[in-house]
mmCIF file of C-alpha atoms in Angstrom:
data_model
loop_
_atom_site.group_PDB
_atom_site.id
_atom_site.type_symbol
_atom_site.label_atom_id
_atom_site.label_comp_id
_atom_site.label_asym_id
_atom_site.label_seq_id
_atom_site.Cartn_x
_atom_site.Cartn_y
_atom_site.Cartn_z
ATOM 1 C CA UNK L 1 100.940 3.164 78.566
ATOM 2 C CA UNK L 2 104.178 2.720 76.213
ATOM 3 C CA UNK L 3 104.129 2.709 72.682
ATOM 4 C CA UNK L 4 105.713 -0.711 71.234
ATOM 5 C CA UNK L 5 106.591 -1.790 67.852
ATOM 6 C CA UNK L 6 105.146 -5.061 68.319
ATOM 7 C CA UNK L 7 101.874 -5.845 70.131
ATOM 8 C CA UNK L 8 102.022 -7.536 73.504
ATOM 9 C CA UNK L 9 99.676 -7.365 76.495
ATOM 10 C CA UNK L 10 98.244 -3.889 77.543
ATOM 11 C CA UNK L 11 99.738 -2.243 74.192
ATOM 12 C CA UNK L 12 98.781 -1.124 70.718
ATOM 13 C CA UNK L 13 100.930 -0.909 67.575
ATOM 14 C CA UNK L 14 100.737 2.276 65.826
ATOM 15 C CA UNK L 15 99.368 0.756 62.510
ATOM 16 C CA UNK L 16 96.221 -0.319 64.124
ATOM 17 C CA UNK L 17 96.249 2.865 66.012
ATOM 18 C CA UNK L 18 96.167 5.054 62.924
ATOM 19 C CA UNK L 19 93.720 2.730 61.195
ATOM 20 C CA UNK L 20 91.637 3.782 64.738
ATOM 21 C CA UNK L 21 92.093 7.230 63.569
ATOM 22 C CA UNK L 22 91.515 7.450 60.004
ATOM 23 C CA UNK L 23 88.349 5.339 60.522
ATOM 24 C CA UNK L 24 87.041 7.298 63.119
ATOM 25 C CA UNK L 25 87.992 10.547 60.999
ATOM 26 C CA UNK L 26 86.139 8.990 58.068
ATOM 27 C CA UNK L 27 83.407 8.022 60.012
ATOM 28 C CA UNK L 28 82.417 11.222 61.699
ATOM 29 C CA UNK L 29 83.026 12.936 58.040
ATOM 30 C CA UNK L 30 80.375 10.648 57.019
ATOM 31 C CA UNK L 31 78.068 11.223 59.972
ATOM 32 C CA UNK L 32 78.795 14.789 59.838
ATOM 33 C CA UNK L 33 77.944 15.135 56.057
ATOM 34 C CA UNK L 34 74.432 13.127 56.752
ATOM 35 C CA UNK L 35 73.341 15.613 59.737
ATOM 36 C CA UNK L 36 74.099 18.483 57.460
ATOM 37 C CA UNK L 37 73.658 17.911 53.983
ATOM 38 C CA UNK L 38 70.560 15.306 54.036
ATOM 39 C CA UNK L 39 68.139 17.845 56.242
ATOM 40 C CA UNK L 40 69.540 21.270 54.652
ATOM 41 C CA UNK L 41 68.503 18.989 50.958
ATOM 42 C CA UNK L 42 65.102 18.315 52.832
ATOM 43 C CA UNK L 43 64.320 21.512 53.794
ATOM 44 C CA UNK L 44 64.945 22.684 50.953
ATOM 45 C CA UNK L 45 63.132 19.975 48.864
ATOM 46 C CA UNK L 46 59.956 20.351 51.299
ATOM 47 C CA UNK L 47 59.195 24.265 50.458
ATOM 48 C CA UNK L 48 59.832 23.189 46.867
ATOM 49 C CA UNK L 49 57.266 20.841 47.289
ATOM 50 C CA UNK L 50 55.086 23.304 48.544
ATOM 51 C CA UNK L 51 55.983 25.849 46.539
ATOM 52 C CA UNK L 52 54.758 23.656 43.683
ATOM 53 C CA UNK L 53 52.059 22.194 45.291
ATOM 54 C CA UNK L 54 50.872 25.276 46.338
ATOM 55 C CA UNK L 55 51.434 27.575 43.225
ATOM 56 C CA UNK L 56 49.172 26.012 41.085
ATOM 57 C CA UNK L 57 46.456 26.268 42.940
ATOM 58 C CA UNK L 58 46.985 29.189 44.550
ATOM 59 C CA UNK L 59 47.777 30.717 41.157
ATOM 60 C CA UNK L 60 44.726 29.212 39.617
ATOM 61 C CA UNK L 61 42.524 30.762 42.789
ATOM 62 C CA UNK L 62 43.965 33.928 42.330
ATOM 63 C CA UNK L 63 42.850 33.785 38.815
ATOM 64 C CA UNK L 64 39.223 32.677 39.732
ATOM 65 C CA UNK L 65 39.222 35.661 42.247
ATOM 66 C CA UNK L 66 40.184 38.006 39.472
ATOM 67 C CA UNK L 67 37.894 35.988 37.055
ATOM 68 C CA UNK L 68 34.880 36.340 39.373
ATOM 69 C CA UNK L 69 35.704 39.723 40.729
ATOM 70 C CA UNK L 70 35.382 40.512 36.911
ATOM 71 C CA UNK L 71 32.289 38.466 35.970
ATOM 72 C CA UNK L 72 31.012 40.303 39.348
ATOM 73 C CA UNK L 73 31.501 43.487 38.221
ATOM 74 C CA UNK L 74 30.009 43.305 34.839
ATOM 75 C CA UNK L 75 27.061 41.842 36.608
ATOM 76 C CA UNK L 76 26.438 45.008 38.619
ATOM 77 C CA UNK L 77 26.798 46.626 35.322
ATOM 78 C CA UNK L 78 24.154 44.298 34.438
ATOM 79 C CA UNK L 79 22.088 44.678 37.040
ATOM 80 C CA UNK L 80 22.558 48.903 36.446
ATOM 81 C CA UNK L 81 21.288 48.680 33.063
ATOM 82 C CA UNK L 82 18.809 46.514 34.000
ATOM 83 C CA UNK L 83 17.225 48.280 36.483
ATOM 84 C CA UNK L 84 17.864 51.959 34.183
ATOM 85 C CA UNK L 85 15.802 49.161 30.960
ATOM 86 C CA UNK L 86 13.326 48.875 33.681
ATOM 87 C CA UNK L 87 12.885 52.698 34.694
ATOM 88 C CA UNK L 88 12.493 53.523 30.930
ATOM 89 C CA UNK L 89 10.240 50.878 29.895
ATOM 90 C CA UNK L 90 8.054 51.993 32.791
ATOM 91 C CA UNK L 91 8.076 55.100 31.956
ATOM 92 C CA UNK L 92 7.379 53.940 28.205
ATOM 93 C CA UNK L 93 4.416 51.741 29.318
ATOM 94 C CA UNK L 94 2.789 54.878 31.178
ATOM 95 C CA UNK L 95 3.000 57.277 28.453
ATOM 96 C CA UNK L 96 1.394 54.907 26.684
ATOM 97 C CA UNK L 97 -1.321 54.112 29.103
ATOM 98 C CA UNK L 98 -2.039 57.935 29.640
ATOM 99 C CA UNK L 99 -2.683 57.769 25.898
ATOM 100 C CA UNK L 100 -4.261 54.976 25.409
ATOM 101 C CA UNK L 101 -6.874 56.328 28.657
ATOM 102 C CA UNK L 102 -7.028 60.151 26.358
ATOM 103 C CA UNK L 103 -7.994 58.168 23.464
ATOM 104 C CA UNK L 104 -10.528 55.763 25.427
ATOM 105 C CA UNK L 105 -11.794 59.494 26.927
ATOM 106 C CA UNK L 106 -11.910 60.709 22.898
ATOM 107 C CA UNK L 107 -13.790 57.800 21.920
ATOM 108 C CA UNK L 108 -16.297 57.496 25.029
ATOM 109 C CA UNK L 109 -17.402 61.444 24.584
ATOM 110 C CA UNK L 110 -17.401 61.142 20.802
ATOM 111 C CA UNK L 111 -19.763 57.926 20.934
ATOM 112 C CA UNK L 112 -21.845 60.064 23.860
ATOM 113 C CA UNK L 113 -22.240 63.453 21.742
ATOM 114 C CA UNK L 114 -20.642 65.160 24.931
ATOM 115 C CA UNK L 115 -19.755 68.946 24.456
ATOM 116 C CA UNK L 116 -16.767 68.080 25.885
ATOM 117 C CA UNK L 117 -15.514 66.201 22.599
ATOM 118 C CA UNK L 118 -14.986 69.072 20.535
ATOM 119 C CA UNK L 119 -12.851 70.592 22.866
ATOM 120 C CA UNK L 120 -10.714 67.845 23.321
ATOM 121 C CA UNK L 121 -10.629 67.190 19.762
ATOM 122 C CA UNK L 122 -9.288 70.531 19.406
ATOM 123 C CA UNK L 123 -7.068 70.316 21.995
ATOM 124 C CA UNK L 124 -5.214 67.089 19.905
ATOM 125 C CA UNK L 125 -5.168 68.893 16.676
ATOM 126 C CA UNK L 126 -2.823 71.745 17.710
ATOM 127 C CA UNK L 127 -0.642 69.898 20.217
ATOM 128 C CA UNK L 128 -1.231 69.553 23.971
ATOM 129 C CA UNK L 129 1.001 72.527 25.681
ATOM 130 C CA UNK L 130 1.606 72.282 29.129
ATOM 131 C CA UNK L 131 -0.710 74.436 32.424
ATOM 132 C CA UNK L 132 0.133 74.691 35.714
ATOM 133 C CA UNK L 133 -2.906 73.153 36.762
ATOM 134 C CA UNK L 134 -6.476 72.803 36.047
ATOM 135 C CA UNK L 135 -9.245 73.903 38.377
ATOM 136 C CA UNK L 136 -12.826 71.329 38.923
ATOM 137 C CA UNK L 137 -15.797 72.952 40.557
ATOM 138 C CA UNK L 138 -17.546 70.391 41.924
ATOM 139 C CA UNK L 139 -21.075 71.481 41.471
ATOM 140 C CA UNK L 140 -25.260 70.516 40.285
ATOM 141 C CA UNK L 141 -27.823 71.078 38.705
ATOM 142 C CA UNK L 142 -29.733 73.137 41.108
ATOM 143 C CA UNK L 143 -26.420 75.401 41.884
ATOM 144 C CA UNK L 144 -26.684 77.812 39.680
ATOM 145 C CA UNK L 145 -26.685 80.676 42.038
ATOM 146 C CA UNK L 146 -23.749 79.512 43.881
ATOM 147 C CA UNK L 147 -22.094 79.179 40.081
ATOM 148 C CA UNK L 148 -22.850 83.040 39.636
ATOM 149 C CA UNK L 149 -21.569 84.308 43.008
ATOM 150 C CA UNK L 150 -18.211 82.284 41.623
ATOM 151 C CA UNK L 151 -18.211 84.139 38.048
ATOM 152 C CA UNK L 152 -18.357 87.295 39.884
ATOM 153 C CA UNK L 153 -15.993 86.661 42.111
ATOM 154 C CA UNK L 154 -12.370 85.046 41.762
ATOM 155 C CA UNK L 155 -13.258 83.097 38.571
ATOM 156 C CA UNK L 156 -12.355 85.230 35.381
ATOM 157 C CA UNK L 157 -15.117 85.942 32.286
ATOM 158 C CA UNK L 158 -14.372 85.418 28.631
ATOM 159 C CA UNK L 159 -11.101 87.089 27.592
ATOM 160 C CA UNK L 160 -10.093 87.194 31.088
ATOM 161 C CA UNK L 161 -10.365 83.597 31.841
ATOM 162 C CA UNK L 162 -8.560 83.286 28.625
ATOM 163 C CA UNK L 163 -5.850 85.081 29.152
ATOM 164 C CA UNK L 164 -5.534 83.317 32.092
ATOM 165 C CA UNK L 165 -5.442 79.917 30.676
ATOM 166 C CA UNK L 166 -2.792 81.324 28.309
ATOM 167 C CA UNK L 167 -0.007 83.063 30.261
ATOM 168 C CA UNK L 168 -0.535 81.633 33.587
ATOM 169 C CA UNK L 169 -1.364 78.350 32.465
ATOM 170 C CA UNK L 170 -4.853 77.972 34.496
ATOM 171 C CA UNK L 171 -7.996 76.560 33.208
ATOM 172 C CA UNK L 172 -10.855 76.812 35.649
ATOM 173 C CA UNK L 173 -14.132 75.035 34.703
ATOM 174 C CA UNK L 174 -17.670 73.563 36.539
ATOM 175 C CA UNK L 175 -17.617 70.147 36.008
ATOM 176 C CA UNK L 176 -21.195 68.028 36.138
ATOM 177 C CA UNK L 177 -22.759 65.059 34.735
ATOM 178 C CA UNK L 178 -25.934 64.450 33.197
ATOM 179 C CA UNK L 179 -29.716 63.499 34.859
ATOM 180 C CA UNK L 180 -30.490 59.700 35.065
ATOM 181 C CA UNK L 181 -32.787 60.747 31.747
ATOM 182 C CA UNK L 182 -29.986 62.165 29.441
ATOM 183 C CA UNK L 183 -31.430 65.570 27.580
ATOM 184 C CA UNK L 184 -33.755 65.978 30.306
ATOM 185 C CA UNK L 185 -34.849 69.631 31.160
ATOM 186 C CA UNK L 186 -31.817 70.153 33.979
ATOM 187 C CA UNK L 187 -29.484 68.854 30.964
ATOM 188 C CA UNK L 188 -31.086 71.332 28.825
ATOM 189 C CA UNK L 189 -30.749 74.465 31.074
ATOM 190 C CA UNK L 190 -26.696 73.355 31.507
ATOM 191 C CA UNK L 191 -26.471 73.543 27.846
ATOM 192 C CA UNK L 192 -28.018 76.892 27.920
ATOM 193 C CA UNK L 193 -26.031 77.941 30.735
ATOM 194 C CA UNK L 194 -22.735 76.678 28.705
ATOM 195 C CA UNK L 195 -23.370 78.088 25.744
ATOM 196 C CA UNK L 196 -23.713 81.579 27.395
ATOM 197 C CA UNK L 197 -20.569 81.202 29.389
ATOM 198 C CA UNK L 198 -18.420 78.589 27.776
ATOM 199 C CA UNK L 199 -17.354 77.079 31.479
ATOM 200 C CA UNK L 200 -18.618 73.711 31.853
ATOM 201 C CA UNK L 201 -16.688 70.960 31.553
ATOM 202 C CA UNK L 202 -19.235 67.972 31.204
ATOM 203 C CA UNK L 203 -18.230 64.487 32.214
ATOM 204 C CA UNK L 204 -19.832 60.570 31.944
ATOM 205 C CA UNK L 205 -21.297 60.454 35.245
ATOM 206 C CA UNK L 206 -25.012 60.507 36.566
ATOM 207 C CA UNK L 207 -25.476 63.114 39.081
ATOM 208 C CA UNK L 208 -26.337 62.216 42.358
ATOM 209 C CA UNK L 209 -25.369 62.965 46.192
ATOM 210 C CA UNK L 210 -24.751 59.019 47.477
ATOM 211 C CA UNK L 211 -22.376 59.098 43.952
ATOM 212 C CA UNK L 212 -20.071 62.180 44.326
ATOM 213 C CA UNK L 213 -16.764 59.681 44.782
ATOM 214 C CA UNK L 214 -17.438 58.349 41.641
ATOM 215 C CA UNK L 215 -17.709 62.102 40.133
ATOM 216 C CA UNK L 216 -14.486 63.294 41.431
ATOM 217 C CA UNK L 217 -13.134 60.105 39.612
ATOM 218 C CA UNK L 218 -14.737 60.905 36.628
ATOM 219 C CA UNK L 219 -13.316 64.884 37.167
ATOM 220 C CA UNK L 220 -9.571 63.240 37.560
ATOM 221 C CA UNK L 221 -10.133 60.887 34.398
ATOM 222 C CA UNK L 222 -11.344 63.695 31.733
ATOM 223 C CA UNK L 223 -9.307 66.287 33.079
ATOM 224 C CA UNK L 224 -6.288 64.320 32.740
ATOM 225 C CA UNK L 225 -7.171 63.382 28.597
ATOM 226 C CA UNK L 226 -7.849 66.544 28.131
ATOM 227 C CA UNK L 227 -5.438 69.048 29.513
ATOM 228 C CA UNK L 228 -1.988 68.326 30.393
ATOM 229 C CA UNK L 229 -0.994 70.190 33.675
ATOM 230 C CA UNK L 230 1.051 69.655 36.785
ATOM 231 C CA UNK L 231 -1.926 69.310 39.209
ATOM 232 C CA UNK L 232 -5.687 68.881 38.835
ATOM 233 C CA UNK L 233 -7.615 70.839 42.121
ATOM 234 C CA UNK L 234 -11.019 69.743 43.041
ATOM 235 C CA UNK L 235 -13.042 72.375 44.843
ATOM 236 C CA UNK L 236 -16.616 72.375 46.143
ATOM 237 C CA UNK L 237 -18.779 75.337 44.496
ATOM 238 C CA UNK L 238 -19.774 77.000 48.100
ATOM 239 C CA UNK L 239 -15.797 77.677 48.449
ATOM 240 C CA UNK L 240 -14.114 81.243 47.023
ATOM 241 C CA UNK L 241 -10.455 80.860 46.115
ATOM 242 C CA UNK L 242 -7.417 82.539 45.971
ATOM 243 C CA UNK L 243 -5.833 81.775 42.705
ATOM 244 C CA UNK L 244 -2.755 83.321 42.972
ATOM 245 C CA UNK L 245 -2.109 81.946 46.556
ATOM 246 C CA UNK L 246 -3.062 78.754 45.258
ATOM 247 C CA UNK L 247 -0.922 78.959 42.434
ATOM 248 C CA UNK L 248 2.338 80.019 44.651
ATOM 249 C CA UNK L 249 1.889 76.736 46.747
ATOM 250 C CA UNK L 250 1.537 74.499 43.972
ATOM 251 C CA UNK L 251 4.425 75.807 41.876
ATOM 252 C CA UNK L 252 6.869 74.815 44.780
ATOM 253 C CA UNK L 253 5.292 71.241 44.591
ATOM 254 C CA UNK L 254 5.828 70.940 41.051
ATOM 255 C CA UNK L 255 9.004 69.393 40.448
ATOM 256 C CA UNK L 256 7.697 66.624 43.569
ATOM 257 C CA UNK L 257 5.689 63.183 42.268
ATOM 258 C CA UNK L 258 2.830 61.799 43.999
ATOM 259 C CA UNK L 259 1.557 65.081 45.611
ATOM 260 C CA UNK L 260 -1.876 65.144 47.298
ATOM 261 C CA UNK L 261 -1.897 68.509 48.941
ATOM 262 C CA UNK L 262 -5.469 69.688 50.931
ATOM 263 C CA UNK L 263 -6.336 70.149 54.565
ATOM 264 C CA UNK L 264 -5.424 66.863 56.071
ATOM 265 C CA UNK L 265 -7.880 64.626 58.460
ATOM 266 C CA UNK L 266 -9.260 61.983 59.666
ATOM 267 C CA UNK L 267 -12.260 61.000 61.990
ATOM 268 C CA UNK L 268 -14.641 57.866 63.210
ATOM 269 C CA UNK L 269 -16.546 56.270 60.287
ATOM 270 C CA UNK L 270 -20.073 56.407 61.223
ATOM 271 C CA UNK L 271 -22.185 53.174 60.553
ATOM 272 C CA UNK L 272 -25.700 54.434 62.329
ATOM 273 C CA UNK L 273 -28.341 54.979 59.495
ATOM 274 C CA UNK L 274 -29.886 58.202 59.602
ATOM 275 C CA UNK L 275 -27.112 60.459 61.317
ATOM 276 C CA UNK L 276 -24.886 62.987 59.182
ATOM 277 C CA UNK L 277 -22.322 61.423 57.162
ATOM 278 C CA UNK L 278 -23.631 58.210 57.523
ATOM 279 C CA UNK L 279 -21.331 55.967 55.786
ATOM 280 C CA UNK L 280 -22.895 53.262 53.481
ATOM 281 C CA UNK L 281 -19.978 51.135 52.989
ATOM 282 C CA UNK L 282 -18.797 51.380 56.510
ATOM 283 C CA UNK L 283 -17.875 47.750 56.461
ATOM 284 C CA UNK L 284 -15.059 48.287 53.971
ATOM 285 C CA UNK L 285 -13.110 50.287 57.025
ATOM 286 C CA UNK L 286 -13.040 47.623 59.660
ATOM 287 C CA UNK L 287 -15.289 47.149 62.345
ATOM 288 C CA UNK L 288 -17.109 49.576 64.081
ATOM 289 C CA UNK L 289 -15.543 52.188 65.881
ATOM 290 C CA UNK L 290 -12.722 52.721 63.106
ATOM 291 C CA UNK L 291 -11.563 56.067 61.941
ATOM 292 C CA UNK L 292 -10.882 56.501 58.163
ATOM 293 C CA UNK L 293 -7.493 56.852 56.607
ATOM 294 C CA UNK L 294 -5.745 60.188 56.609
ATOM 295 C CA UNK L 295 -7.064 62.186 53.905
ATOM 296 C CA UNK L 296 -7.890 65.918 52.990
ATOM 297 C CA UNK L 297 -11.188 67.540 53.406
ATOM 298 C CA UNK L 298 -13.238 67.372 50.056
ATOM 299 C CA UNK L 299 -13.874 70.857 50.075
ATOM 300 C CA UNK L 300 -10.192 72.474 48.260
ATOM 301 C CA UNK L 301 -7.688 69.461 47.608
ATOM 302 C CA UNK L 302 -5.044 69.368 44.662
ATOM 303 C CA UNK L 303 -3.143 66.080 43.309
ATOM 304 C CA UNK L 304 -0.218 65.661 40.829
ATOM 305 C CA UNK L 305 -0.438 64.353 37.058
ATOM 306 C CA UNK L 306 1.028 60.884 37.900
ATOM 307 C CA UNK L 307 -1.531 60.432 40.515
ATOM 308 C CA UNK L 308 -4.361 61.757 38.235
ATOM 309 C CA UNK L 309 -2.846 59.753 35.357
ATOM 310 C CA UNK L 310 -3.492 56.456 37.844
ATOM 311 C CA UNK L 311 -6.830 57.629 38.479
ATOM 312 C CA UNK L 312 -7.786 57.390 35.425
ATOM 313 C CA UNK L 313 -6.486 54.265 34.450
ATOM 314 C CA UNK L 314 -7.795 52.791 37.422
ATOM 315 C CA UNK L 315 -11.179 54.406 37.928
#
């Protein structure tokens, strides 16, 4: 192909020919420029966008997180104090209920003329001090040899038993109740016997054998009004004991709540009238054929304060 000045079949004039070029230049400047600048502007633009749309909220979750992290937070401190409000009102509403049952006890023996009110009354006047534990013989009216055999035994006499009460912090007493006719003869000749000895402690409770449950409750309730000691022991008057051993086992329990310490058992609850240890409210066990719930032998058994404190509320 030639090159002509003019145009003419088969040829093209170099003025159209570097109109060609410049508009093809021009035109792939342009299309060049749009595939470059118009997606680098988009991308660009579109993390913008999401930069913005995304900020706000992500900034204003962020803030909720730290808002409710917070609000969760003081709520466990809430919760905390809460629960510690709880523990000390509890322990609030049992101090008073241990005194309101003391003063109940005060008010029952004072309105019964029972010896025992002028010891407790005495026993409020110069301040309860704290014992180790206070010792119940169970025991009745027609025991008064096995009471003797005890007095010359492991129980201390007058100054003795005193002293004892004093620097060990033991108070041992025979606890009974009164005949179905109050200031009957067998009332009279406990009197006498008290008077002579000074170890009775008497509580509100008829004797009886079918109602000795009912005296151990009553032992629990007037013990705890009127002495304030780590445990209360109930012991039958046919068993000698060891007070120092006994007093060496307890003090390791002390600092424990809810202690019921004896010999532990358990056996069939018999429903046949007429056999030994015949149980009258069988029914209240299950049907027949059930054994009764672990428990200690009602010979020697000890329980804490807090549980004596319940008794007594609850008896």
């Amino acid at each position: 192909m030639s090159w002509r000045r003019g145009g003419g079949d088969g040829g093209l004039s170099r003025r159209w020919a570097f109109l060609l070029c410049v508009g093809s230049f021009c035109l792939g400047l342009l299309f060049t420029n749009r595939m470059w600048t118009l997606p680098e502007a988009s991308e660009i633009a579109r993390p913008n966008a999401n930069v913005e749309e995304s900020n706000m909220p992500v900034a204003a979750e962020c803030g909720s997180k730290k808002i409710q992290e917070k609000h969760d937070y003081r709520d466990i401190l809430q919760v905390q104090d809460a629960h510690h409000d709880v523990q000390s009102l509890d322990k609030t509403i049992a101090s008073l209920e241990t005194e309101l049952s003391a003063a109940r006890s005060l008010q029952e023996s004072l309105l019964n003329g029972s010896p025992v009110a002028e010891e407790f009354k005495a026993s409020e006047s110069i301040g309860r001090r704290k014992y180790l534990m206070v010792i119940g013989i169970n025991t009745a009216f027609s025991s008064r040899k096995r009471r003797d055999s005890i007095r010359y035994t492991w129980m201390p006499q007058g100054e003795k038993r005193k002293n004892l009460e004093e620097e060990k912090g033991i108070i041992i007493r025979f606890v009974i109740g009164h005949s179905a006719i109050s200031g009957g003869i067998v009332d009279r000749a406990i009197e006498a016997e008290d008077r002579k000895h000074g170890d009775f402690m008497r509580i509100d409770h008829v004797e009886g054998y079918l109602a000795l449950s009912g005296k151990t409750k009553a032992y629990f309730a007037t013990a705890v009004s009127l002495w304030d000691a780590d445990f209360y022991v109930k012991v039958d008057d046919d068993v000698h004991v060891n007070i120092a051993t006994l007093g060496q086992i307890l003090s390791r329990l002390a600092l424990k709540p809810r202690v019921y310490i004896g010999c532990m058992k358990s056996g069939p609850v018999l429903s046949e009238k007429g056999v030994r240890y015949y149980e009258p409210e069988h029914w209240k066990f299950g049907e027949s054929g059930n054994k009764y719930f672990r428990h200690a032998t009602g010979q020697l058994y000890a329980i804490s304060k807090d549980l004596a404190t319940y008794i007594s509320i609850n008896k």
